[in-house]
mmCIF file of N, CA and C in Angstrom:
data_model
loop_
_atom_site.group_PDB
_atom_site.id
_atom_site.type_symbol
_atom_site.label_atom_id
_atom_site.label_comp_id
_atom_site.label_asym_id
_atom_site.label_seq_id
_atom_site.Cartn_x
_atom_site.Cartn_y
_atom_site.Cartn_z
ATOM 1 N N MET A 1 55.081 11.467 37.175
ATOM 2 C CA MET A 1 53.583 11.758 36.709
ATOM 3 C C MET A 1 52.806 10.434 37.037
ATOM 4 N N SER A 2 51.708 10.642 37.689
ATOM 5 C CA SER A 2 50.854 9.504 37.919
ATOM 6 C C SER A 2 49.678 9.643 36.944
ATOM 7 N N ALA A 3 49.388 8.577 36.309
ATOM 8 C CA ALA A 3 48.191 8.519 35.470
ATOM 9 C C ALA A 3 47.014 7.914 36.235
ATOM 10 N N LYS A 4 45.955 8.594 36.104
ATOM 11 C CA LYS A 4 44.659 8.127 36.715
ATOM 12 C C LYS A 4 43.972 7.214 35.835
ATOM 13 N N LYS A 5 43.511 6.060 36.339
ATOM 14 C CA LYS A 5 42.723 5.156 35.493
ATOM 15 C C LYS A 5 41.255 5.509 35.639
ATOM 16 N N LYS A 6 40.546 5.490 34.589
ATOM 17 C CA LYS A 6 39.139 5.779 34.576
ATOM 18 C C LYS A 6 38.420 4.447 34.923
ATOM 19 N N ASN A 7 37.406 4.486 35.635
ATOM 20 C CA ASN A 7 36.678 3.344 35.959
ATOM 21 C C ASN A 7 35.691 3.098 34.801
ATOM 22 N N THR A 8 36.037 2.117 33.914
ATOM 23 C CA THR A 8 35.341 1.897 32.750
ATOM 24 C C THR A 8 34.285 0.727 32.872
ATOM 25 N N THR A 9 34.343 0.112 33.975
ATOM 26 C CA THR A 9 33.371 -0.900 34.132
ATOM 27 C C THR A 9 32.118 -0.506 34.680
ATOM 28 N N ALA A 10 31.024 -0.817 34.147
ATOM 29 C CA ALA A 10 29.716 -0.419 34.596
ATOM 30 C C ALA A 10 28.982 -1.643 34.990
ATOM 31 N N ALA A 11 28.031 -1.394 35.774
ATOM 32 C CA ALA A 11 27.263 -2.521 36.296
ATOM 33 C C ALA A 11 26.374 -2.986 35.077
ATOM 34 N N LYS A 12 26.437 -4.192 34.768
ATOM 35 C CA LYS A 12 25.563 -4.619 33.606
ATOM 36 C C LYS A 12 24.368 -5.236 34.263
ATOM 37 N N THR A 13 23.249 -4.911 33.730
ATOM 38 C CA THR A 13 21.994 -5.468 34.157
ATOM 39 C C THR A 13 21.636 -6.520 33.141
ATOM 40 N N THR A 14 21.225 -7.730 33.452
ATOM 41 C CA THR A 14 20.698 -8.697 32.511
ATOM 42 C C THR A 14 19.361 -8.962 32.610
ATOM 43 N N ALA A 15 18.658 -8.912 31.574
ATOM 44 C CA ALA A 15 17.234 -9.227 31.667
ATOM 45 C C ALA A 15 16.954 -10.693 31.649
ATOM 46 N N LYS A 16 16.005 -11.106 32.378
ATOM 47 C CA LYS A 16 15.772 -12.630 32.533
ATOM 48 C C LYS A 16 15.161 -13.097 31.136
ATOM 49 N N ALA A 17 15.673 -14.095 30.666
ATOM 50 C CA ALA A 17 15.174 -14.642 29.370
ATOM 51 C C ALA A 17 13.778 -15.303 29.611
ATOM 52 N N LYS A 18 12.978 -14.889 28.754
ATOM 53 C CA LYS A 18 11.517 -15.613 28.834
ATOM 54 C C LYS A 18 11.520 -17.063 28.201
ATOM 55 N N PRO A 19 10.984 -17.993 28.788
ATOM 56 C CA PRO A 19 10.953 -19.364 28.220
ATOM 57 C C PRO A 19 10.197 -19.382 26.880
ATOM 58 N N ALA A 20 10.648 -20.125 25.911
ATOM 59 C CA ALA A 20 9.988 -20.152 24.730
ATOM 60 C C ALA A 20 8.691 -20.884 24.845
ATOM 61 N N ALA A 21 7.831 -20.524 24.001
ATOM 62 C CA ALA A 21 6.533 -21.048 23.875
ATOM 63 C C ALA A 21 6.613 -22.443 23.353
ATOM 64 N N PRO A 22 5.909 -23.364 24.029
ATOM 65 C CA PRO A 22 6.051 -24.869 23.284
ATOM 66 C C PRO A 22 5.352 -24.866 21.947
ATOM 67 N N LYS A 23 5.880 -25.635 21.151
ATOM 68 C CA LYS A 23 5.340 -25.759 19.794
ATOM 69 C C LYS A 23 4.235 -26.667 19.772
ATOM 70 N N ALA A 24 3.250 -26.497 18.905
ATOM 71 C CA ALA A 24 1.996 -27.302 18.912
ATOM 72 C C ALA A 24 2.403 -28.721 18.310
ATOM 73 N N THR A 25 1.879 -29.743 18.869
ATOM 74 C CA THR A 25 2.028 -31.119 18.377
ATOM 75 C C THR A 25 1.221 -31.339 17.233
ATOM 76 N N ALA A 26 1.420 -32.386 16.527
ATOM 77 C CA ALA A 26 0.634 -32.791 15.390
ATOM 78 C C ALA A 26 -0.843 -32.898 15.701
ATOM 79 N N LYS A 27 -1.230 -33.335 16.847
ATOM 80 C CA LYS A 27 -2.592 -33.364 17.204
ATOM 81 C C LYS A 27 -3.195 -32.082 17.415
ATOM 82 N N GLU A 28 -2.399 -31.070 17.892
ATOM 83 C CA GLU A 28 -2.955 -29.786 18.161
ATOM 84 C C GLU A 28 -3.073 -28.920 16.956
ATOM 85 N N ARG A 29 -2.364 -29.217 15.916
ATOM 86 C CA ARG A 29 -2.365 -28.344 14.710
ATOM 87 C C ARG A 29 -3.737 -28.518 13.999
ATOM 88 N N LYS A 30 -4.078 -27.468 13.230
ATOM 89 C CA LYS A 30 -5.287 -27.517 12.473
ATOM 90 C C LYS A 30 -5.043 -28.401 11.168
ATOM 91 N N PRO A 31 -6.154 -29.083 10.813
ATOM 92 C CA PRO A 31 -6.116 -29.856 9.542
ATOM 93 C C PRO A 31 -5.789 -28.947 8.487
ATOM 94 N N GLY A 32 -5.035 -29.424 7.520
ATOM 95 C CA GLY A 32 -4.688 -28.652 6.317
ATOM 96 C C GLY A 32 -3.471 -27.812 6.505
ATOM 97 N N GLY A 33 -2.582 -28.072 7.436
ATOM 98 C CA GLY A 33 -1.374 -27.418 7.618
ATOM 99 C C GLY A 33 -1.637 -26.094 8.369
ATOM 100 N N GLY A 34 -2.749 -25.870 8.973
ATOM 101 C CA GLY A 34 -2.891 -24.603 9.720
ATOM 102 C C GLY A 34 -3.279 -23.439 8.860
ATOM 103 N N LYS A 35 -3.528 -23.615 7.601
ATOM 104 C CA LYS A 35 -3.885 -22.576 6.637
ATOM 105 C C LYS A 35 -5.300 -22.338 6.787
ATOM 106 N N GLU A 36 -5.651 -21.000 6.899
ATOM 107 C CA GLU A 36 -7.025 -20.678 6.927
ATOM 108 C C GLU A 36 -7.680 -20.543 5.548
ATOM 109 N N ALA A 37 -8.869 -20.576 5.455
ATOM 110 C CA ALA A 37 -9.507 -20.465 4.126
ATOM 111 C C ALA A 37 -9.170 -19.093 3.581
ATOM 112 N N PRO A 38 -8.864 -19.064 2.200
ATOM 113 C CA PRO A 38 -8.647 -17.767 1.633
ATOM 114 C C PRO A 38 -9.785 -16.760 1.749
ATOM 115 N N THR A 39 -9.483 -15.588 2.201
ATOM 116 C CA THR A 39 -10.481 -14.500 2.287
ATOM 117 C C THR A 39 -10.458 -13.673 1.040
ATOM 118 N N GLU A 40 -11.461 -12.904 0.845
ATOM 119 C CA GLU A 40 -11.529 -12.018 -0.238
ATOM 120 C C GLU A 40 -10.533 -10.950 -0.145
ATOM 121 N N ARG A 41 -9.706 -10.837 -1.117
ATOM 122 C CA ARG A 41 -8.622 -9.878 -1.087
ATOM 123 C C ARG A 41 -9.048 -8.510 -1.587
ATOM 124 N N LYS A 42 -8.538 -7.420 -0.934
ATOM 125 C CA LYS A 42 -8.820 -6.110 -1.497
ATOM 126 C C LYS A 42 -7.947 -5.901 -2.708
ATOM 127 N N LEU A 43 -8.469 -4.921 -3.507
ATOM 128 C CA LEU A 43 -7.618 -4.565 -4.773
ATOM 129 C C LEU A 43 -6.489 -3.702 -4.329
ATOM 130 N N SER A 44 -5.452 -3.757 -5.168
ATOM 131 C CA SER A 44 -4.277 -2.792 -4.943
ATOM 132 C C SER A 44 -4.827 -1.438 -5.223
ATOM 133 N N LEU A 45 -4.108 -0.466 -4.789
ATOM 134 C CA LEU A 45 -4.558 1.076 -4.946
ATOM 135 C C LEU A 45 -4.664 1.290 -6.370
ATOM 136 N N LEU A 46 -3.815 0.856 -7.235
ATOM 137 C CA LEU A 46 -3.807 1.161 -8.805
ATOM 138 C C LEU A 46 -5.056 0.498 -9.408
ATOM 139 N N SER A 47 -5.246 -0.771 -8.999
ATOM 140 C CA SER A 47 -6.458 -1.517 -9.498
ATOM 141 C C SER A 47 -7.739 -0.908 -9.146
ATOM 142 N N ALA A 48 -7.788 -0.558 -7.778
ATOM 143 C CA ALA A 48 -9.046 0.148 -7.304
ATOM 144 C C ALA A 48 -9.240 1.513 -7.949
ATOM 145 N N ALA A 49 -8.217 2.272 -8.141
ATOM 146 C CA ALA A 49 -8.437 3.530 -8.909
ATOM 147 C C ALA A 49 -8.883 3.309 -10.325
ATOM 148 N N ALA A 50 -8.383 2.260 -10.990
ATOM 149 C CA ALA A 50 -8.728 2.068 -12.298
ATOM 150 C C ALA A 50 -10.265 1.646 -12.365
ATOM 151 N N ALA A 51 -10.686 0.827 -11.305
ATOM 152 C CA ALA A 51 -12.106 0.429 -11.227
ATOM 153 C C ALA A 51 -13.076 1.633 -11.051
ATOM 154 N N VAL A 52 -12.609 2.506 -10.182
ATOM 155 C CA VAL A 52 -13.380 3.723 -9.884
ATOM 156 C C VAL A 52 -13.427 4.643 -10.980
ATOM 157 N N LEU A 53 -12.297 4.784 -11.714
ATOM 158 C CA LEU A 53 -12.212 5.638 -12.916
ATOM 159 C C LEU A 53 -13.183 5.118 -14.054
ATOM 160 N N ALA A 54 -13.149 3.741 -14.167
ATOM 161 C CA ALA A 54 -14.021 3.205 -15.182
ATOM 162 C C ALA A 54 -15.478 3.517 -15.008
ATOM 163 N N GLU A 55 -15.933 3.547 -13.836
ATOM 164 C CA GLU A 55 -17.384 3.887 -13.487
ATOM 165 C C GLU A 55 -17.630 5.318 -13.588
ATOM 166 N N SER A 56 -16.664 6.152 -13.606
ATOM 167 C CA SER A 56 -16.946 7.663 -13.579
ATOM 168 C C SER A 56 -17.189 8.216 -14.939
ATOM 169 N N ASP A 57 -17.970 9.271 -14.990
ATOM 170 C CA ASP A 57 -18.310 9.968 -16.189
ATOM 171 C C ASP A 57 -17.478 11.145 -16.444
ATOM 172 N N GLU A 58 -16.691 11.510 -15.483
ATOM 173 C CA GLU A 58 -15.828 12.701 -15.525
ATOM 174 C C GLU A 58 -14.409 12.375 -15.148
ATOM 175 N N PRO A 59 -13.488 13.247 -15.558
ATOM 176 C CA PRO A 59 -12.088 13.051 -15.132
ATOM 177 C C PRO A 59 -11.885 13.162 -13.695
ATOM 178 N N LEU A 60 -11.033 12.408 -13.007
ATOM 179 C CA LEU A 60 -10.852 12.396 -11.620
ATOM 180 C C LEU A 60 -9.407 12.607 -11.333
ATOM 181 N N ASN A 61 -9.073 13.283 -10.192
ATOM 182 C CA ASN A 61 -7.718 13.347 -9.700
ATOM 183 C C ASN A 61 -7.422 12.250 -8.729
ATOM 184 N N CYS A 62 -6.251 12.136 -8.328
ATOM 185 C CA CYS A 62 -5.810 10.947 -7.397
ATOM 186 C C CYS A 62 -6.532 10.962 -6.110
ATOM 187 N N LYS A 63 -6.670 12.258 -5.484
ATOM 188 C CA LYS A 63 -7.331 12.333 -4.254
ATOM 189 C C LYS A 63 -8.763 11.791 -4.358
ATOM 190 N N ARG A 64 -9.508 12.207 -5.310
ATOM 191 C CA ARG A 64 -10.924 11.784 -5.542
ATOM 192 C C ARG A 64 -11.047 10.273 -5.714
ATOM 193 N N MET A 65 -10.027 9.752 -6.520
ATOM 194 C CA MET A 65 -10.142 8.339 -6.896
ATOM 195 C C MET A 65 -9.911 7.539 -5.562
ATOM 196 N N ILE A 66 -8.978 7.997 -4.612
ATOM 197 C CA ILE A 66 -8.840 7.351 -3.419
ATOM 198 C C ILE A 66 -9.999 7.421 -2.431
ATOM 199 N N GLU A 67 -10.632 8.586 -2.386
ATOM 200 C CA GLU A 67 -11.855 8.767 -1.646
ATOM 201 C C GLU A 67 -12.980 7.838 -2.115
ATOM 202 N N LEU A 68 -13.219 7.685 -3.428
ATOM 203 C CA LEU A 68 -14.216 6.848 -3.909
ATOM 204 C C LEU A 68 -13.859 5.328 -3.731
ATOM 205 N N ALA A 69 -12.623 4.979 -3.839
ATOM 206 C CA ALA A 69 -12.303 3.563 -3.660
ATOM 207 C C ALA A 69 -12.448 3.199 -2.156
ATOM 208 N N LYS A 70 -12.148 4.126 -1.227
ATOM 209 C CA LYS A 70 -12.349 3.822 0.133
ATOM 210 C C LYS A 70 -13.858 3.796 0.483
ATOM 211 N N SER A 71 -14.619 4.611 -0.050
ATOM 212 C CA SER A 71 -16.149 4.631 0.173
ATOM 213 C C SER A 71 -16.851 3.321 -0.414
ATOM 214 N N LYS A 72 -16.350 2.863 -1.453
ATOM 215 C CA LYS A 72 -16.897 1.735 -2.048
ATOM 216 C C LYS A 72 -16.350 0.368 -1.520
ATOM 217 N N GLY A 73 -15.405 0.533 -0.639
ATOM 218 C CA GLY A 73 -14.841 -0.655 0.062
ATOM 219 C C GLY A 73 -13.787 -1.370 -0.899
ATOM 220 N N LEU A 74 -13.305 -0.837 -1.964
ATOM 221 C CA LEU A 74 -12.402 -1.524 -2.916
ATOM 222 C C LEU A 74 -11.035 -1.522 -2.284
ATOM 223 N N TRP A 75 -10.670 -0.471 -1.536
ATOM 224 C CA TRP A 75 -9.201 -0.372 -1.020
ATOM 225 C C TRP A 75 -9.402 0.267 0.356
ATOM 226 N N SER A 76 -8.498 -0.138 1.224
ATOM 227 C CA SER A 76 -8.331 0.423 2.627
ATOM 228 C C SER A 76 -6.939 0.842 2.773
ATOM 229 N N PRO A 77 -6.752 2.021 3.440
ATOM 230 C CA PRO A 77 -5.278 2.456 3.593
ATOM 231 C C PRO A 77 -4.538 1.601 4.562
ATOM 232 N N ARG A 78 -3.209 1.601 4.452
ATOM 233 C CA ARG A 78 -2.301 0.849 5.319
ATOM 234 C C ARG A 78 -1.504 1.816 6.056
ATOM 235 N N ALA A 79 -0.189 1.634 6.133
ATOM 236 C CA ALA A 79 0.701 2.494 6.872
ATOM 237 C C ALA A 79 1.233 3.723 6.110
ATOM 238 N N GLY A 80 0.948 3.790 4.748
ATOM 239 C CA GLY A 80 1.477 4.814 4.066
ATOM 240 C C GLY A 80 0.960 6.267 4.491
ATOM 241 N N LYS A 81 1.728 7.256 4.438
ATOM 242 C CA LYS A 81 1.225 8.612 4.734
ATOM 243 C C LYS A 81 0.857 9.339 3.603
ATOM 244 N N THR A 82 1.219 9.090 2.408
ATOM 245 C CA THR A 82 0.854 9.783 1.178
ATOM 246 C C THR A 82 0.325 9.025 0.135
ATOM 247 N N PRO A 83 -0.903 8.414 0.247
ATOM 248 C CA PRO A 83 -1.334 7.570 -0.850
ATOM 249 C C PRO A 83 -1.735 8.316 -2.098
ATOM 250 N N GLU A 84 -1.964 9.558 -2.088
ATOM 251 C CA GLU A 84 -2.243 10.272 -3.346
ATOM 252 C C GLU A 84 -0.984 10.387 -4.118
ATOM 253 N N GLN A 85 0.073 10.713 -3.519
ATOM 254 C CA GLN A 85 1.385 10.771 -4.222
ATOM 255 C C GLN A 85 1.815 9.372 -4.779
ATOM 256 N N THR A 86 1.529 8.335 -3.996
ATOM 257 C CA THR A 86 1.902 6.999 -4.411
ATOM 258 C C THR A 86 1.010 6.663 -5.660
ATOM 259 N N LEU A 87 -0.215 6.826 -5.618
ATOM 260 C CA LEU A 87 -1.111 6.530 -6.744
ATOM 261 C C LEU A 87 -0.640 7.338 -7.967
ATOM 262 N N TYR A 88 -0.311 8.716 -7.787
ATOM 263 C CA TYR A 88 0.066 9.481 -8.892
ATOM 264 C C TYR A 88 1.310 8.954 -9.609
ATOM 265 N N SER A 89 2.261 8.527 -8.765
ATOM 266 C CA SER A 89 3.412 7.970 -9.371
ATOM 267 C C SER A 89 3.137 6.606 -10.011
ATOM 268 N N ALA A 90 2.330 5.827 -9.500
ATOM 269 C CA ALA A 90 1.967 4.502 -10.109
ATOM 270 C C ALA A 90 1.230 4.696 -11.480
ATOM 271 N N ILE A 91 0.296 5.700 -11.501
ATOM 272 C CA ILE A 91 -0.372 6.047 -12.729
ATOM 273 C C ILE A 91 0.547 6.541 -13.870
ATOM 274 N N VAL A 92 1.478 7.466 -13.506
ATOM 275 C CA VAL A 92 2.399 8.066 -14.485
ATOM 276 C C VAL A 92 3.248 6.872 -14.915
ATOM 277 N N ARG A 93 3.716 5.991 -14.006
ATOM 278 C CA ARG A 93 4.594 4.932 -14.420
ATOM 279 C C ARG A 93 3.829 3.917 -15.453
ATOM 280 N N GLU A 94 2.596 3.692 -15.148
ATOM 281 C CA GLU A 94 1.858 2.809 -15.960
ATOM 282 C C GLU A 94 1.603 3.380 -17.414
ATOM 283 N N ILE A 95 1.246 4.659 -17.366
ATOM 284 C CA ILE A 95 1.093 5.424 -18.756
ATOM 285 C C ILE A 95 2.455 5.286 -19.466
ATOM 286 N N LYS A 96 3.491 5.551 -18.761
ATOM 287 C CA LYS A 96 4.873 5.564 -19.560
ATOM 288 C C LYS A 96 5.268 4.129 -20.046
ATOM 289 N N ASP A 97 5.123 3.131 -19.153
ATOM 290 C CA ASP A 97 5.499 1.748 -19.597
ATOM 291 C C ASP A 97 4.538 1.014 -20.486
ATOM 292 N N LYS A 98 3.231 1.249 -20.331
ATOM 293 C CA LYS A 98 2.228 0.542 -21.160
ATOM 294 C C LYS A 98 1.673 1.215 -22.305
ATOM 295 N N GLY A 99 1.894 2.608 -22.404
ATOM 296 C CA GLY A 99 1.396 3.372 -23.523
ATOM 297 C C GLY A 99 -0.002 3.274 -23.719
ATOM 298 N N GLU A 100 -0.383 2.805 -24.982
ATOM 299 C CA GLU A 100 -1.744 2.789 -25.387
ATOM 300 C C GLU A 100 -2.552 1.731 -24.622
ATOM 301 N N SER A 101 -1.937 0.691 -24.071
ATOM 302 C CA SER A 101 -2.705 -0.274 -23.356
ATOM 303 C C SER A 101 -2.809 0.064 -21.806
ATOM 304 N N SER A 102 -2.495 1.164 -21.436
ATOM 305 C CA SER A 102 -2.631 1.639 -20.034
ATOM 306 C C SER A 102 -4.145 1.770 -19.674
ATOM 307 N N ARG A 103 -4.481 1.534 -18.371
ATOM 308 C CA ARG A 103 -5.775 1.745 -17.877
ATOM 309 C C ARG A 103 -6.159 3.172 -17.580
ATOM 310 N N PHE A 104 -5.215 4.065 -17.874
ATOM 311 C CA PHE A 104 -5.444 5.470 -17.574
ATOM 312 C C PHE A 104 -4.999 6.332 -18.771
ATOM 313 N N ARG A 105 -5.697 7.519 -19.009
ATOM 314 C CA ARG A 105 -5.220 8.457 -19.984
ATOM 315 C C ARG A 105 -5.304 9.732 -19.325
ATOM 316 N N ARG A 106 -4.397 10.742 -19.736
ATOM 317 C CA ARG A 106 -4.303 12.046 -19.219
ATOM 318 C C ARG A 106 -5.479 12.785 -19.728
ATOM 319 N N SER A 107 -5.943 13.657 -18.855
ATOM 320 C CA SER A 107 -7.084 14.538 -19.138
ATOM 321 C C SER A 107 -6.555 15.899 -19.567
ATOM 322 N N PRO A 108 -7.296 16.759 -20.259
ATOM 323 C CA PRO A 108 -6.816 18.094 -20.578
ATOM 324 C C PRO A 108 -6.785 18.922 -19.267
ATOM 325 N N LEU A 109 -7.518 18.420 -18.123
ATOM 326 C CA LEU A 109 -7.436 19.158 -16.946
ATOM 327 C C LEU A 109 -6.135 18.618 -16.281
ATOM 328 N N ARG A 110 -5.318 19.549 -15.606
ATOM 329 C CA ARG A 110 -4.050 19.164 -15.082
ATOM 330 C C ARG A 110 -4.286 18.259 -13.809
ATOM 331 N N GLY A 111 -3.561 17.190 -13.770
ATOM 332 C CA GLY A 111 -3.685 16.323 -12.609
ATOM 333 C C GLY A 111 -4.865 15.303 -12.653
ATOM 334 N N HIS A 112 -5.695 15.288 -13.763
ATOM 335 C CA HIS A 112 -6.885 14.460 -13.843
ATOM 336 C C HIS A 112 -6.608 13.408 -14.873
ATOM 337 N N TYR A 113 -7.365 12.231 -14.640
ATOM 338 C CA TYR A 113 -7.226 11.078 -15.592
ATOM 339 C C TYR A 113 -8.531 10.638 -16.030
ATOM 340 N N LEU A 114 -8.518 10.007 -17.246
ATOM 341 C CA LEU A 114 -9.677 9.454 -17.934
ATOM 342 C C LEU A 114 -9.491 7.909 -18.046
ATOM 343 N N PRO A 115 -10.608 7.150 -18.053
ATOM 344 C CA PRO A 115 -10.444 5.770 -18.446
ATOM 345 C C PRO A 115 -10.014 5.681 -19.937
ATOM 346 N N PRO A 116 -9.537 4.528 -20.424
ATOM 347 C CA PRO A 116 -9.053 4.547 -21.792
ATOM 348 C C PRO A 116 -10.046 4.727 -22.835
ATOM 349 N N ALA A 117 -11.262 4.320 -22.737
ATOM 350 C CA ALA A 117 -12.402 4.480 -23.619
ATOM 351 C C ALA A 117 -12.743 5.866 -23.822
ATOM 352 N N ALA A 118 -12.696 6.710 -22.800
ATOM 353 C CA ALA A 118 -13.158 8.078 -22.751
ATOM 354 C C ALA A 118 -12.093 9.037 -23.289
ATOM 355 N N ALA A 119 -10.921 8.598 -23.651
ATOM 356 C CA ALA A 119 -9.814 9.404 -24.037
ATOM 357 C C ALA A 119 -9.997 10.021 -25.396
ATOM 358 N N ASN A 120 -10.759 9.327 -26.202
ATOM 359 C CA ASN A 120 -10.928 9.792 -27.683
ATOM 360 C C ASN A 120 -11.920 10.866 -27.724
#
């Protein structure tokens, strides 16, 4: 019996390595360590929802809170695909963890929330 050997060697292609960019010298660096001046930070989704809800006269659901936060420039979406579900989860978690000191209260309408002062 003769055993046939399989050709297991494949032609390897090697990519040419790019030369590394030169590091900036001390004279080229910006004063202050290269840090830019702090810019105005946007609120987190939960904080923006709490701010929108505090200004509202009626109970709001998560989708409406996000729409209002976007239109007022308090929050801008990032890479997440389901911000409504993320906000809902964060609100439920805050109500559970903080109890009476939470920024949100459940409304009699299902899926809607009230600010703390309007809950009574």
